[in-house]
Short mmCIF file of C-alpha atoms in Angstrom, two decimals:
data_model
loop_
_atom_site.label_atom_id
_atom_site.label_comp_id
_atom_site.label_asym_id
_atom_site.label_seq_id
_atom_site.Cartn_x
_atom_site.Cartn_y
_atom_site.Cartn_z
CA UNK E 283 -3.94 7.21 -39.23
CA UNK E 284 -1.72 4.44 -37.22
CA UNK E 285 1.19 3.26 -38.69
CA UNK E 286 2.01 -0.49 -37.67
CA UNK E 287 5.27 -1.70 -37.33
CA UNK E 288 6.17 -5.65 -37.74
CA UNK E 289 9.20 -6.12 -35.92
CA UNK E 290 11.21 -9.03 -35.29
CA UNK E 291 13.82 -9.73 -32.11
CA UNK E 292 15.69 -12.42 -31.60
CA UNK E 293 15.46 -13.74 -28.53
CA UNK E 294 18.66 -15.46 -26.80
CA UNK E 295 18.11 -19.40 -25.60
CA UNK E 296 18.62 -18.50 -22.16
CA UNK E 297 15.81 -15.79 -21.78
CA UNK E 298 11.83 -16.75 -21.53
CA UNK E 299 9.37 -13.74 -21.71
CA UNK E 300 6.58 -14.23 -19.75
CA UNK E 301 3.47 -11.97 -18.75
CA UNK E 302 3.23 -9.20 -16.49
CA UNK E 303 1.12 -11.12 -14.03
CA UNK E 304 2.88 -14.71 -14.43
CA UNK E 305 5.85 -12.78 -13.73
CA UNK E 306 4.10 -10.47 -10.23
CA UNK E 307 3.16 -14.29 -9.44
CA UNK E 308 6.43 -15.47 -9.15
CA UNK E 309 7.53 -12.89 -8.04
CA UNK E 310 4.64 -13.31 -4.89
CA UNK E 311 5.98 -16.78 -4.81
CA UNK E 312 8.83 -15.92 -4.08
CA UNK E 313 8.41 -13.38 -1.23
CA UNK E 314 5.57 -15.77 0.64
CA UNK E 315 6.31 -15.69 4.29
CA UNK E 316 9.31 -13.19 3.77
CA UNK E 317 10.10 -10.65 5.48
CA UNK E 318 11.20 -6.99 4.81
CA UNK E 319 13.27 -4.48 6.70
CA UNK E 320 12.39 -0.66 6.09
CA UNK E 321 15.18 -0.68 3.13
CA UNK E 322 13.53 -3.38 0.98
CA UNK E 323 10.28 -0.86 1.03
CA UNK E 324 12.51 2.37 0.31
CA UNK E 325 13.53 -0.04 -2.70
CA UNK E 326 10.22 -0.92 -3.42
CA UNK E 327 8.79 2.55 -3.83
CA UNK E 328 12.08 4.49 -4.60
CA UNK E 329 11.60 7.15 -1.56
CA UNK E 330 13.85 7.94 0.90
CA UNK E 331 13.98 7.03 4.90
CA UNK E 332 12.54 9.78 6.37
CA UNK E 333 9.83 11.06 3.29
CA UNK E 334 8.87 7.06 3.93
CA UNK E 335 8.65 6.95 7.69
CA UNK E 336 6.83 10.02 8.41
CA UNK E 337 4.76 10.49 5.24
CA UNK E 338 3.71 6.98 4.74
CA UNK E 339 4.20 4.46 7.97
CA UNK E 340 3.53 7.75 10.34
CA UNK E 341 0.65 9.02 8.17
CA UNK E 342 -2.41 7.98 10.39
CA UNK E 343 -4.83 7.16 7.94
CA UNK E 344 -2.50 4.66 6.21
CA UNK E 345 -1.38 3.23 9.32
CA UNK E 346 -4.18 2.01 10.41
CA UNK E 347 -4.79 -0.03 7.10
CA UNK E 348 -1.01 -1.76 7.39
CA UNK E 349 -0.43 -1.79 11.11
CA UNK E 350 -0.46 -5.11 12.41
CA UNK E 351 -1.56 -4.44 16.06
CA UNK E 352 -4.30 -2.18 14.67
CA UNK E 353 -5.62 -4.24 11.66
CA UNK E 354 -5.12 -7.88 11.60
CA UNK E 355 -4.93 -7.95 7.92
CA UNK E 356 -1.75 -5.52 7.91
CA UNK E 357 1.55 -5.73 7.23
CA UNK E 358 4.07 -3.63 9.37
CA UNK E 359 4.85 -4.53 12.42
CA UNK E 360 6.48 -1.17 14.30
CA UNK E 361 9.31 -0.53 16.16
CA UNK E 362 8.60 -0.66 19.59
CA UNK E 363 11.83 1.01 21.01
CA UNK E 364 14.76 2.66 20.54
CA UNK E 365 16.76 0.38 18.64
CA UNK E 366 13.55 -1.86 17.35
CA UNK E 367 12.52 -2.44 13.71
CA UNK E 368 10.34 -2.07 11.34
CA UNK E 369 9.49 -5.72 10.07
CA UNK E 370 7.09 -5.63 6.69
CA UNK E 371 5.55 -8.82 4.96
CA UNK E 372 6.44 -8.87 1.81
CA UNK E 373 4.07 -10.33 -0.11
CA UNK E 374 1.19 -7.76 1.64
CA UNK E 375 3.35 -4.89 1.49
CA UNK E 376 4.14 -5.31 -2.51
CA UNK E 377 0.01 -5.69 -3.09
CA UNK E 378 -1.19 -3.07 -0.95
CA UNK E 379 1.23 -0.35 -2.39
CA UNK E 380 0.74 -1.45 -5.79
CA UNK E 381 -3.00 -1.14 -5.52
CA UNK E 382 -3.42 1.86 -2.62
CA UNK E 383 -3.99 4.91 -4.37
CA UNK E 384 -3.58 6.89 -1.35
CA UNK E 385 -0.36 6.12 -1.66
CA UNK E 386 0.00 6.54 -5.19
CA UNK E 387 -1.16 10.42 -4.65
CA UNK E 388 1.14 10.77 -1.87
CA UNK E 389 3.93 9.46 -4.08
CA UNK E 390 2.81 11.62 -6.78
CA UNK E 391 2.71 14.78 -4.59
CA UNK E 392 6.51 13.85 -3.66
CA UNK E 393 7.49 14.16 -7.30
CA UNK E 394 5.88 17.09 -7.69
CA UNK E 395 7.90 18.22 -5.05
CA UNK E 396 11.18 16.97 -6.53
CA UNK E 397 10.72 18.71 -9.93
CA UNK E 398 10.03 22.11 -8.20
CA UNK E 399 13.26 21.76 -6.02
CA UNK E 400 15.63 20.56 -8.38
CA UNK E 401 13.93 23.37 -10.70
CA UNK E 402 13.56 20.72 -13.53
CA UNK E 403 11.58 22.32 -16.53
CA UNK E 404 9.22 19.47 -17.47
CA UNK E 405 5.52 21.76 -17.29
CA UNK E 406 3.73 19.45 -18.85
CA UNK E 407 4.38 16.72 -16.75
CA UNK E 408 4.32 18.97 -13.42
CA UNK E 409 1.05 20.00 -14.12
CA UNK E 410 -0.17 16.62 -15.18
CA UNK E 411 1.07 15.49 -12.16
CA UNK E 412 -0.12 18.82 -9.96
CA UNK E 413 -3.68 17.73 -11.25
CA UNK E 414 -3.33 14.44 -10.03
CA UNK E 415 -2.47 15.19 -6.47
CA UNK E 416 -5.36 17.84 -6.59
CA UNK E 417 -8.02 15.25 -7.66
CA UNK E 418 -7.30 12.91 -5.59
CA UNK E 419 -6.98 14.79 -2.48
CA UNK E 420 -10.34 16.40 -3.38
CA UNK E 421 -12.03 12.71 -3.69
#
């Protein structure tokens, strides 16, 4: 049987709540025509440099989807020499890793990862998250 709670919290004058996707809307507002440098993605999907570079932007299959001298509709435009930079629109770059789930089971694989390094006993989520990685590198 569910049990409902009725809960009330006030709510300061200063602070609006607003929806999930009013707020991803503003939040695309606000990042039209910006753009990134390779640490605003690490922030984005809490990875680090190199797991990022060479697992993601080097992966071949996803860089052909966010490249922007491959695909016209990417995102990332590469270094082109030592001492070049990444440069990532924003606005695409938030959308396509929120919604690429190619990424998400890359992602997924890397926490896997973590847990077995750091040796941090959590088996129901590791193999929760084991059998994600294995479906969706099977589909």
């Amino acid at each position: 049987m569910q049990q409902v709670f009725n809960v009330s919290v006030p709510v300061p004058d200063d602070v609006v709540i607003i929806s999930k996707e009013e707020y991803l809307d503003l939040l695309s507002d606000n990042e039209q025509g910006k753009w990134w440098d390779i640490d605003n993605l690490q922030e984005l999907l809490g990875l680090g440099r190199s797991k990022l570079i060479n697992d993601i932007l080097l992966n071949p299959d996803i860089k052909k989807e966010v490249d922007l001298s491959i695909n016209p509709n990417g995102f990332i435009v590469y270094p082109r020499g030592k001492g070049s930079r990444y440069k990532i629109l924003a606005t695409r770059a938030r959308k396509y890793f929120e919604e690429n789930l190619v990424l998400s089971i890359i992602l997924c694989k890397h926490l896997v990862e973590f847990l077995n390094v750091n040796q941090i006993d959590y088996p129901g989520y590791q193999n929760t998250l084991q059998n994600l990685y294995e479906r969706g590198v099977q589909t």
